[in-house]
Amino acid sequence: MAKNQIQSFESGLVLNKQQKNVLIVYAHQEPKSFNGALLREAVETLEADGHSVEVSDLYSMHFEPRCQRTDVVGSVQNEGFFKYQMETKSAWENGTLSADIKVEIEKLKRADLVIFQFPLYWFSVPAILKGWFDRVYTMGFAYGMGNMYSTGPMKGKRGMLSFTTGGPGAAYYPDGLNGDMNVLLWPLQNGVLKFVGFDVLAPQIHYAPAHVSDDDRKQWLTDWAKRLHNIFEEPVLNFVNSSNFSNYKLTEEYLEGESSKQFGPTVGQNIGKPFSSTGMLKP
Amino acid sequence: MAKNQIQSFESGLVLNKQQKNVLIVYAHQEPKSFNGALLREAVETLEADGHSVEVSDLYSMHFEPRCQRTDVVGSVQNEGFFKYQMETKSAWENGTLSADIKVEIEKLKRADLVIFQFPLYWFSVPAILKGWFDRVYTMGFAYGMGNMYSTGPMKGKRGMLSFTTGGPGAAYYPDGLNGDMNVLLWPLQNGVLKFVGFDVLAPQIHYAPAHVSDDDRKQWLTDWAKRLHNIFEEPVLNFVNSSNFSNYKLTEEYLEGESSKQFGPTVGQNIGKPFSSTGMLKP
């Protein structure tokens, strides 16, 4: 019997408060892959805990990654000069976005937690998942003037990356062949998750699962499940609050407060200093 | 009359030496966009200088961004457990990659310079271009064990990013709302260009072209053309030579040589230090 169900005998109110909606956006071709195993582990664990889980299995859905004219149904504002961002913003307002985008937007609206499960391709997400961000994050819905970062529309939702790598963990240190994982994660965790308002959870990274034993992979799945049991109570990663910027720049006042500190505030807002070696990895 | 043609009257040998093959991989839906203007400026300038230019206009080509089973023609090694990287490596070796990938590989082989022209989407390339990297950079062809970074198969070719942003330049400083452009560019310039062996040229960045005057945009096109005239003589960005790594880590010897320096060697190999504020922007 699931945790929430037990609690529901004790207090009906607790049940309502703890039962959450989770969306997993999954980008792997092969169910037998370790990504597939991580997906199933997450679905089973979260459902057993009483949560409601939806999965967008992008390859199975044949999800379209390209931003095109067909993303707007019917006429556009300017057929002679197609501006994707502006036309899809209008389409969002008018309810004329293509059906596949609308479905994903509704899933995103419902979700309290979104997990992106993928293998790292070229130091980023696979194209099919990049296309999910490019198309589902419609202007107007996912961001707008004054609605980004701390005040982004996904405010209050939790978002996280869960991914596998081909190369070993050693390659992703600040003295590693592929470079500091904190740097690699900044564009995704700040630019894709935080930008639209998510509270960003530490990434779940599995380095080179193809090169470890079956026992190790089993242990990794057990650890993943353990983490998921408490995923709504975890502290989140640290970003600079948007209120500390004026005209796209950190305020003088904020910078003064940082002046005596050893590290820059974040990887991206490093203000010319070294940054924490775990800033994008741990709360 | 183009520069090379003039030179060819003086010396036939000079012509052969200077005439280069350029590939422009272009990812914008609308020819009337500033990206479209930058593309045309590049094609005209480079051809007038006597170079041979090919364009992969990804949206017009309806380029497929998804890594799928159909990227291998005929049978695969393991139909019951599809491993994209290994199967496409075999397909590369056996000549059974799908036709659209083969065509792009041939273009890449011919090129002395590759320019990627795109609007920045979510702090990275649009999905259609991400898919070009995911699919055309086949293991075996574009990289392999011991063939990456300084010894990558694109060694001797020049590669560069040319892109536009929505936000203003101020937002991309180390105290800016979107964070340090050096950090944003590391995964692309190191992880996508340098990884396969390219000599990486400084990026051509046009910030918020939608918010400047027609005169400014004309000037930007003129400046772009001016740069392109000398693109094969430009110094390239600095990366750590692969020979300084052992077991995925910088060697003790290399680190000793760096110990007294103010900055880390690169943005990614920052070894816990601040890095140059122009490391990913200027040679």
Coordinates of C-alpha atoms in Angstrom, one line a residue, chain B residues 5-250:
Chain B
Q5 CA 40.4 35.9 -60.2
I6 CA 42.7 39.0 -60.2
Q7 CA 45.4 37.0 -58.5
S8 CA 45.0 34.2 -61.0
F9 CA 46.3 36.5 -63.7
E10 CA 49.4 37.0 -61.7
S11 CA 49.9 33.4 -60.6
G12 CA 47.8 30.4 -61.3
L13 CA 49.3 28.7 -58.2
V14 CA 48.0 31.3 -55.8
L15 CA 44.4 30.7 -57.1
N16 CA 44.5 27.0 -56.4
K17 CA 45.9 27.6 -52.9
Q18 CA 43.4 30.2 -51.9
Q19 CA 40.2 28.8 -53.4
K20 CA 38.4 27.1 -50.6
N21 CA 35.2 25.1 -50.0
V22 CA 32.8 26.6 -47.6
L23 CA 29.7 24.9 -46.1
I24 CA 27.0 27.0 -44.5
V25 CA 24.6 25.1 -42.4
Y26 CA 21.6 27.5 -42.1
A27 CA 18.7 27.1 -39.7
H28 CA 16.0 29.8 -40.2
Q29 CA 12.5 29.5 -41.5
E30 CA 12.2 32.9 -43.1
P31 CA 14.5 34.2 -45.9
K32 CA 13.6 37.8 -45.1
S33 CA 15.0 37.4 -41.5
F34 CA 18.3 38.9 -40.5
N35 CA 19.7 35.4 -40.4
G36 CA 18.6 35.1 -44.1
A37 CA 20.4 38.4 -44.9
L38 CA 23.6 37.2 -43.1
L39 CA 23.4 34.0 -45.2
R40 CA 23.1 35.8 -48.5
E41 CA 25.9 38.2 -47.5
A42 CA 28.2 35.3 -46.7
V43 CA 27.4 33.4 -49.9
E44 CA 27.9 36.5 -52.1
T45 CA 31.0 37.6 -50.4
L46 CA 32.7 34.2 -50.3
E47 CA 31.8 33.5 -53.9
A48 CA 33.0 36.9 -55.1
D49 CA 36.3 36.1 -53.4
G50 CA 36.5 32.9 -55.5
H51 CA 35.5 30.4 -53.0
S52 CA 33.0 27.6 -53.6
V53 CA 30.0 27.7 -51.3
E54 CA 27.5 25.1 -50.4
V55 CA 24.4 25.8 -48.3
S56 CA 22.5 23.3 -46.2
D57 CA 19.2 25.2 -45.7
L58 CA 17.8 22.9 -43.1
Y59 CA 14.2 24.1 -43.0
S60 CA 13.9 24.1 -46.8
M61 CA 15.4 20.7 -46.9
H62 CA 12.9 19.5 -44.2
F63 CA 16.0 18.1 -42.5
E64 CA 15.1 15.3 -40.1
P65 CA 16.4 16.1 -36.6
R66 CA 15.5 12.8 -34.8
C67 CA 18.0 10.0 -34.3
Q68 CA 16.0 7.0 -35.3
R69 CA 16.1 3.4 -36.5
T70 CA 15.5 4.6 -40.0
D71 CA 19.0 6.3 -40.0
V72 CA 20.3 2.8 -40.9
V73 CA 19.1 1.3 -44.2
G74 CA 18.4 -2.4 -44.0
S75 CA 19.3 -4.6 -41.1
V76 CA 21.0 -3.5 -37.9
Q77 CA 23.3 -5.6 -35.7
N78 CA 20.8 -6.0 -32.9
E79 CA 17.2 -5.5 -33.9
G80 CA 16.0 -6.3 -30.4
F81 CA 18.1 -3.7 -28.6
F82 CA 18.7 -0.6 -30.7
K83 CA 21.9 1.3 -29.7
Y84 CA 21.9 4.4 -31.9
Q85 CA 25.6 5.2 -31.6
M86 CA 26.9 1.7 -32.3
E87 CA 24.4 1.0 -35.1
T88 CA 25.2 4.2 -36.9
K89 CA 28.9 3.6 -36.5
S90 CA 28.5 0.2 -38.2
A91 CA 26.3 1.8 -40.8
W92 CA 29.0 4.4 -41.5
E93 CA 31.5 1.6 -42.0
N94 CA 29.2 -0.5 -44.2
G95 CA 27.8 2.4 -46.2
T96 CA 24.3 1.8 -45.0
L97 CA 23.6 5.2 -43.4
S98 CA 20.4 6.9 -44.7
A99 CA 20.9 9.0 -47.8
D100 CA 20.2 12.3 -46.1
I101 CA 23.0 11.8 -43.6
K102 CA 25.4 10.6 -46.4
V103 CA 24.9 13.8 -48.4
E104 CA 25.7 16.0 -45.4
I105 CA 28.8 13.9 -44.5
E106 CA 30.1 14.5 -48.1
K107 CA 29.5 18.2 -47.8
L108 CA 31.4 18.2 -44.5
K109 CA 34.3 16.2 -45.9
R110 CA 34.7 18.7 -48.8
A111 CA 34.5 21.8 -46.6
D112 CA 37.6 23.8 -45.5
L113 CA 35.3 26.1 -43.5
V114 CA 31.9 25.4 -42.0
I115 CA 29.7 28.3 -40.8
F116 CA 26.6 27.5 -38.6
Q117 CA 24.1 30.3 -39.1
F118 CA 21.1 30.4 -36.7
P119 CA 19.0 32.3 -34.2
L120 CA 19.9 31.4 -30.6
Y121 CA 16.9 29.3 -29.2
W122 CA 17.0 28.6 -25.5
F123 CA 20.7 29.4 -25.2
S124 CA 21.6 26.9 -27.8
V125 CA 21.0 25.9 -31.5
P126 CA 17.4 25.3 -32.8
A127 CA 16.4 21.7 -32.7
I128 CA 16.7 21.3 -36.4
L129 CA 20.4 22.2 -36.2
K130 CA 20.9 20.1 -33.1
G131 CA 19.6 17.2 -35.1
W132 CA 22.2 17.9 -37.8
F133 CA 24.9 17.5 -35.2
D134 CA 23.2 14.5 -33.6
R135 CA 22.9 12.6 -36.9
V136 CA 25.7 13.9 -39.2
Y137 CA 28.4 13.6 -36.6
T138 CA 28.3 9.8 -36.8
M139 CA 30.7 7.8 -34.6
G140 CA 33.6 6.5 -36.8
F141 CA 33.2 9.4 -39.2
A142 CA 33.3 12.5 -36.9
Y143 CA 34.9 11.0 -33.8
G144 CA 36.1 7.8 -32.3
M145 CA 38.3 6.4 -29.5
G146 CA 41.5 8.6 -29.6
N147 CA 40.1 10.7 -32.4
M148 CA 38.6 13.7 -30.7
Y149 CA 39.5 17.3 -29.9
S150 CA 43.1 18.1 -31.2
T151 CA 43.1 14.8 -33.1
G152 CA 39.5 14.9 -34.2
P153 CA 38.7 14.0 -37.9
M154 CA 37.8 17.7 -38.7
K155 CA 41.3 18.7 -37.9
G156 CA 42.5 21.4 -40.3
K157 CA 39.0 22.6 -41.1
R158 CA 37.7 25.8 -39.6
G159 CA 34.4 26.0 -37.9
M160 CA 32.4 28.9 -36.5
L161 CA 29.0 29.9 -35.0
S162 CA 27.2 32.9 -36.5
F163 CA 24.1 33.7 -34.6
T164 CA 21.5 36.3 -33.5
T165 CA 20.0 36.7 -30.1
G166 CA 16.6 38.0 -28.9
G167 CA 18.0 39.7 -25.8
P168 CA 20.5 42.6 -25.8
G169 CA 24.3 42.2 -25.4
A170 CA 24.2 43.6 -21.8
A171 CA 22.3 40.5 -20.7
Y172 CA 25.2 38.2 -21.7
Y173 CA 27.9 39.6 -19.5
P174 CA 29.3 38.0 -16.3
D175 CA 27.0 40.3 -14.4
G176 CA 24.1 40.0 -16.9
L177 CA 20.6 38.5 -16.5
N178 CA 21.3 35.6 -18.9
G179 CA 24.9 35.1 -17.7
D180 CA 28.3 35.1 -19.3
M181 CA 28.3 34.4 -23.0
N182 CA 31.6 32.6 -22.5
V183 CA 29.8 30.0 -20.4
L184 CA 26.9 29.7 -22.9
L185 CA 29.3 29.1 -25.8
W186 CA 31.5 26.5 -24.1
P187 CA 29.2 23.5 -24.7
L188 CA 28.8 24.4 -28.4
Q189 CA 32.3 25.6 -29.2
N190 CA 34.2 23.0 -27.2
G191 CA 31.7 20.2 -27.1
V192 CA 30.4 20.4 -30.7
L193 CA 33.1 22.2 -32.8
K194 CA 36.4 21.4 -31.0
F195 CA 35.3 17.9 -30.0
V196 CA 35.4 16.7 -33.7
G197 CA 38.6 18.6 -34.4
F198 CA 37.6 21.9 -35.9
D199 CA 39.9 24.9 -35.5
V200 CA 37.2 27.2 -33.9
L201 CA 36.9 30.8 -35.1
A202 CA 35.5 33.5 -32.9
P203 CA 31.7 33.5 -33.0
Q204 CA 29.9 36.2 -35.1
I205 CA 27.2 37.4 -32.7
H206 CA 24.5 39.9 -33.6
Y207 CA 22.6 40.9 -30.5
A208 CA 18.9 41.7 -30.9
P209 CA 18.9 42.7 -34.6
A210 CA 15.1 43.1 -34.3
H211 CA 15.7 46.1 -32.1
V212 CA 18.1 48.2 -34.1
S213 CA 17.6 50.4 -37.2
D214 CA 17.8 49.4 -40.8
D215 CA 21.1 51.4 -41.1
D216 CA 22.6 49.5 -38.2
R217 CA 21.7 46.2 -39.8
K218 CA 23.2 47.3 -43.1
Q219 CA 26.4 48.2 -41.3
W220 CA 26.4 44.8 -39.5
L221 CA 26.2 43.1 -42.9
T222 CA 29.0 45.2 -44.3
D223 CA 31.1 44.3 -41.2
W224 CA 30.3 40.6 -41.7
A225 CA 31.4 40.8 -45.3
K226 CA 34.7 42.5 -44.2
R227 CA 35.4 39.8 -41.7
L228 CA 34.7 37.0 -44.3
H229 CA 37.3 38.5 -46.7
N230 CA 40.0 37.4 -44.3
I231 CA 38.3 34.4 -42.7
F232 CA 41.0 31.9 -43.7
E233 CA 43.8 34.1 -42.2
E234 CA 42.1 34.8 -38.8
P235 CA 43.7 33.4 -35.7
V236 CA 41.6 30.7 -34.0
L237 CA 40.3 30.3 -30.4
N238 CA 42.5 28.8 -27.8
F239 CA 41.8 25.3 -26.4
V240 CA 44.0 23.0 -24.3
N241 CA 45.8 20.5 -26.6
S242 CA 44.5 17.0 -26.0
S243 CA 48.1 15.8 -25.4
N244 CA 47.9 17.6 -22.0
F245 CA 45.3 15.1 -20.7
S246 CA 46.0 11.6 -19.4
N247 CA 43.1 9.4 -18.3
Y248 CA 40.6 12.2 -19.0
K249 CA 42.5 14.6 -16.6
L250 CA 45.0 17.4 -17.1

